[in-house]
PDB file of C-alpha atoms in Angstrom:
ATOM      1  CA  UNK A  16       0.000   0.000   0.000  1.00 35.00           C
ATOM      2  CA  UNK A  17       1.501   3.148  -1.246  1.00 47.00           C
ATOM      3  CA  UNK A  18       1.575   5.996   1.379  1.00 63.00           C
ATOM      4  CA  UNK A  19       0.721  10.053  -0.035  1.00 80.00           C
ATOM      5  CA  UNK A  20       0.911  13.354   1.572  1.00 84.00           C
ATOM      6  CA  UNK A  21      -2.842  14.446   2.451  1.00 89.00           C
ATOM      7  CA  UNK A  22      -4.219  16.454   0.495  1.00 91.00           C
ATOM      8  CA  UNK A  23      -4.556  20.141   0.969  1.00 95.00           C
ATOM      9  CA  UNK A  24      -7.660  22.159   0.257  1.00 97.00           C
ATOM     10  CA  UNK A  25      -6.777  25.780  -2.200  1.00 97.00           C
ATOM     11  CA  UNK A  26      -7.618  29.057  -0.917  1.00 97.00           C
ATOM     12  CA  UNK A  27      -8.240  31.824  -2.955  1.00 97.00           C
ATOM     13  CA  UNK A  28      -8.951  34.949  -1.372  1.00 96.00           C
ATOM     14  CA  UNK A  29      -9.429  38.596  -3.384  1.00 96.00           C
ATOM     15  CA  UNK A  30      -6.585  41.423  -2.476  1.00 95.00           C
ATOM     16  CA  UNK A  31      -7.974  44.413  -2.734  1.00 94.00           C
ATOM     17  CA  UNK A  32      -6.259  48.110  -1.574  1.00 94.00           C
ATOM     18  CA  UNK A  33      -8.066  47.580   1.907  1.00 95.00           C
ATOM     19  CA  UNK A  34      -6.909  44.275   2.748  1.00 94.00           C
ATOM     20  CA  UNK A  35      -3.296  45.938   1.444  1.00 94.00           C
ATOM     21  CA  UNK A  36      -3.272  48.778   3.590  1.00 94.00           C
ATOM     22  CA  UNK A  37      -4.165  46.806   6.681  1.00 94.00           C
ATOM     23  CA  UNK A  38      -1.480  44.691   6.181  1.00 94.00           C
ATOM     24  CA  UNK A  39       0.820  47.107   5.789  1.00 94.00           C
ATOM     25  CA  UNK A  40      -0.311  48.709   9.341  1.00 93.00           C
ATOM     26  CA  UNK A  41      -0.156  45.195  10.883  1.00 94.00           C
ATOM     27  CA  UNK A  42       3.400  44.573   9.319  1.00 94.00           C
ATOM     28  CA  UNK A  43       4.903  47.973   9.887  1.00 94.00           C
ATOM     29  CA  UNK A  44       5.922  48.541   6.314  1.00 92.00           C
ATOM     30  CA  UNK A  45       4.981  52.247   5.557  1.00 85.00           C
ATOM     31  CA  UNK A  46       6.391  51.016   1.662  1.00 92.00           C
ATOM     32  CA  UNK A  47       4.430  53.424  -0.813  1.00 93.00           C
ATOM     33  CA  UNK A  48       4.552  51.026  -3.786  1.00 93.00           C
ATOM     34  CA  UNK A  49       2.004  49.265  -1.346  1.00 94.00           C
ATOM     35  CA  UNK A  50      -0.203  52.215  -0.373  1.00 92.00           C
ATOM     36  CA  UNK A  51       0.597  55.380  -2.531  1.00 93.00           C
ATOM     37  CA  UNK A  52      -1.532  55.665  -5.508  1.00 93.00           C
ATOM     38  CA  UNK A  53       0.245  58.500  -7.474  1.00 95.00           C
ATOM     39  CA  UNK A  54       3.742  56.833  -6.097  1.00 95.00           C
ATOM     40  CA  UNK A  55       2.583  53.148  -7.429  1.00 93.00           C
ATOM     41  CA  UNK A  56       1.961  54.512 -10.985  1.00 94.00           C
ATOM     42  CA  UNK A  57       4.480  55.875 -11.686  1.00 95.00           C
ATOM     43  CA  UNK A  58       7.001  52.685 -10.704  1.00 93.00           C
ATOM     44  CA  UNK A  59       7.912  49.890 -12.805  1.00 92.00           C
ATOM     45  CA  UNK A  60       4.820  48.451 -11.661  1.00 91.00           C
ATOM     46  CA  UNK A  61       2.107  51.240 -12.817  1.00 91.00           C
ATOM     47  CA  UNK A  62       0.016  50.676  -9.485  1.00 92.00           C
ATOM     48  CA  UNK A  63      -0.152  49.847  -6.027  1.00 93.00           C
ATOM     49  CA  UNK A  64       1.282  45.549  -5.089  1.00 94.00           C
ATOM     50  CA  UNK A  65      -0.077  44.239  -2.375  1.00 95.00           C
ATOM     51  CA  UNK A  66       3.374  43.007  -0.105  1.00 94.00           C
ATOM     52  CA  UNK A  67       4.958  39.666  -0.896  1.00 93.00           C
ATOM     53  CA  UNK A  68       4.522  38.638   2.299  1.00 94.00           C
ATOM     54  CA  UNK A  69       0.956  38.867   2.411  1.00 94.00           C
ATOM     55  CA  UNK A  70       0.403  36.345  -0.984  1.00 96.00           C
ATOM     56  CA  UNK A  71       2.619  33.998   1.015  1.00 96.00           C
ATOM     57  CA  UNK A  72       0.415  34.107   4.133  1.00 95.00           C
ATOM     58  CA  UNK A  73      -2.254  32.457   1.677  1.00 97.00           C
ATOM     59  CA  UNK A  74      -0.374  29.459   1.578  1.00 97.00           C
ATOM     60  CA  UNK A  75       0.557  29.595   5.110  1.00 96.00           C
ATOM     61  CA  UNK A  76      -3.401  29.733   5.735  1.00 97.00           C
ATOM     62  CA  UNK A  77      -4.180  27.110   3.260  1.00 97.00           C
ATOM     63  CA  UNK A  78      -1.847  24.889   4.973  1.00 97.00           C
ATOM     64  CA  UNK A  79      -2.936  25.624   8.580  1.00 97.00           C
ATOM     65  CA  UNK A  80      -6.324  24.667   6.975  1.00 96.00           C
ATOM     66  CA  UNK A  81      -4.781  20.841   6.515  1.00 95.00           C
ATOM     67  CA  UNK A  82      -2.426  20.600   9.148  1.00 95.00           C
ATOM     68  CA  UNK A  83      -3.239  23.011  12.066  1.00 94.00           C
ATOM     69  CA  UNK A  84      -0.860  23.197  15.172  1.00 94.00           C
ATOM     70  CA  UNK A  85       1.622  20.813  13.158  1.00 94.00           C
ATOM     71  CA  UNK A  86       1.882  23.193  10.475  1.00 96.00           C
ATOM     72  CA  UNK A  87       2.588  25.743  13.295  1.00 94.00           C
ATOM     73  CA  UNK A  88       4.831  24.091  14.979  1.00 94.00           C
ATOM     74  CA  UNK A  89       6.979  22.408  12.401  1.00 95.00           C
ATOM     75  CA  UNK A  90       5.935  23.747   9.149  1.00 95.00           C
ATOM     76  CA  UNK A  91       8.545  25.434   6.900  1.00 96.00           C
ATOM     77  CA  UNK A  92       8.483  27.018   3.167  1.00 97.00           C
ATOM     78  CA  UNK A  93      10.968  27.864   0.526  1.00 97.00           C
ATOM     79  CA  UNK A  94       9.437  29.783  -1.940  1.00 97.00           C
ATOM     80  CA  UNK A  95      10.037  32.881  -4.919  1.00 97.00           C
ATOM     81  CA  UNK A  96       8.326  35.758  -5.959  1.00 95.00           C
ATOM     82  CA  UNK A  97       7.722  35.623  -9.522  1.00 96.00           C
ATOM     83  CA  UNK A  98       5.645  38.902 -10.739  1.00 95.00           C
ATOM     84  CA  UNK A  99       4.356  41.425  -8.213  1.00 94.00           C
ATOM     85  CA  UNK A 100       0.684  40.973  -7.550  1.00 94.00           C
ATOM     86  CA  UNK A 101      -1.016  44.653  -8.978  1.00 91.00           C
ATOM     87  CA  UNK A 102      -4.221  44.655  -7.121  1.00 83.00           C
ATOM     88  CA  UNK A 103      -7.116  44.380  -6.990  1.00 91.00           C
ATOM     89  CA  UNK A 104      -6.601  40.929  -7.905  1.00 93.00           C
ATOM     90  CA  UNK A 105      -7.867  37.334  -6.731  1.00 96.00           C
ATOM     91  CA  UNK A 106      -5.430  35.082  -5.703  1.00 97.00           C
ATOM     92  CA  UNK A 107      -5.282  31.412  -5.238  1.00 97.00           C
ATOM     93  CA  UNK A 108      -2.827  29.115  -3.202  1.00 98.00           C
ATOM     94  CA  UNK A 109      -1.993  26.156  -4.417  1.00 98.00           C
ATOM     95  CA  UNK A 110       0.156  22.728  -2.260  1.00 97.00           C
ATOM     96  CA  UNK A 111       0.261  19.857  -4.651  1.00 96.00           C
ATOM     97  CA  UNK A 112       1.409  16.514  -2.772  1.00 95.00           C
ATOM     98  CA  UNK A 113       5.604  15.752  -3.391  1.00 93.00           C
ATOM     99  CA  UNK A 114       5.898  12.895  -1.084  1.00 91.00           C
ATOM    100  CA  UNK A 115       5.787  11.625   1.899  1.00 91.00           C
ATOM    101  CA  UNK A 116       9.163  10.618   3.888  1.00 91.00           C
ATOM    102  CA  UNK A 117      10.428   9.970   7.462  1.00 90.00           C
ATOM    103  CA  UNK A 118       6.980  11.342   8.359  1.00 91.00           C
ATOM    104  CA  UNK A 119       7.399  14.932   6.472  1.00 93.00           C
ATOM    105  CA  UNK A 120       5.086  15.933   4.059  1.00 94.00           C
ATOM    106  CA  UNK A 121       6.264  17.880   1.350  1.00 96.00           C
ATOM    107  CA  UNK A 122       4.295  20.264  -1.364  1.00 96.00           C
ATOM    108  CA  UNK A 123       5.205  22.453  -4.353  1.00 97.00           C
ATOM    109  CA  UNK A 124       2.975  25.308  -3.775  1.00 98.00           C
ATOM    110  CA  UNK A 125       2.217  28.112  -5.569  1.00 98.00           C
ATOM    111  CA  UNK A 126       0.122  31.573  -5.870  1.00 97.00           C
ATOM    112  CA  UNK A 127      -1.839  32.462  -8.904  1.00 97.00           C
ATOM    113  CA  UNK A 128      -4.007  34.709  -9.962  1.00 96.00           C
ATOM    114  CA  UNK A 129      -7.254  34.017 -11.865  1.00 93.00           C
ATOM    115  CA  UNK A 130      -6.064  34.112 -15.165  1.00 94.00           C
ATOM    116  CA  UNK A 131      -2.998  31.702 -14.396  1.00 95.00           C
ATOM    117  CA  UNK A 132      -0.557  34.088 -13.512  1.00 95.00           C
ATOM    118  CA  UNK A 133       2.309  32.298 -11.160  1.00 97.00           C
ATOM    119  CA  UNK A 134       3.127  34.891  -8.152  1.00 97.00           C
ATOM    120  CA  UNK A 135       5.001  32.809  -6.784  1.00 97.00           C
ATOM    121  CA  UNK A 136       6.676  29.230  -6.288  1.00 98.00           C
ATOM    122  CA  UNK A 137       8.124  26.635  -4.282  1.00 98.00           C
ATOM    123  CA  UNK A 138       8.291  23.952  -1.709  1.00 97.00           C
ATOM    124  CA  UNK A 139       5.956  23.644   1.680  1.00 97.00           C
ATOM    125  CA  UNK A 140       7.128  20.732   4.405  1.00 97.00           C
ATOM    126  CA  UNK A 141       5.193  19.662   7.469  1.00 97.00           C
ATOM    127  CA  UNK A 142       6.324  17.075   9.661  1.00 95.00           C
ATOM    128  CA  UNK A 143       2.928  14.474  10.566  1.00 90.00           C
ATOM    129  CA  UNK A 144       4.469  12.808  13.831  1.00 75.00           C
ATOM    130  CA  UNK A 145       1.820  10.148  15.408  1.00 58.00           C
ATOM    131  CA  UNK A 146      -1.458  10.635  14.179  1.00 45.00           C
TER     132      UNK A 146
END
């Protein structure tokens, strides 16, 4: 009998300039490319991106959703941005099953936006201990 990582549910969640600017209280990061309209547009990016940290937490939450206090306590990720994320935009988190070894649980994950858009890539581990 062949033993697989459990699956893990997506969550796709819309970032919008409000759920930008309270991060950006919460975090401490006073960044105008994040908050600054006129500042945004006229960057490399032509408008406001929500922080790169705050995609990530999608996958964070879409793992917590599967694994609870194991993914607190023993979770890890290893990921890269891979375009900014302009918003408003919706985004959806992604952890495909790798494997399962040693009792670790490993994902690719990703964060895209509804038209396919990769934000960002990479690896997710959580260790499963006694069940």
């Amino acid at each position: 009998m062949s033993v697989e990582a459990p699956a893990v549910a997506p969550v796709t969640r819309l970032i919008d300039q409000d759920r930008v600017d309270r991060y950006a209280v919460a975090a401490r990061d006073p960044n105008p490319i994040h908050t600054d309209a006129e500042f945004a547009a006229a960057s490399d990016f032509g408008g406001r991106i929500a922080h790169g940290m705050l995609v990530l937490a999608l996958v964070s939450e879409a793992m917590a959703g599967a694994f609870g206090r194991r993914w607190a306590e023993s979770g890890s990720l290893r990921v890269r941005l891979r375009a900014p994320a302009v918003q408003p935009l919706k985004v959806t988190a992604h952890a495909e099953p790798r494997g399962l070894a040693d009792g670790v649980a490993s994902y690719d994950v990703r964060c895209e936006t509804a038209d396919g858009a990769v934000l960002l890539s990479g690896t997710a581990a959580v260790a499963l201990g006694d069940a």
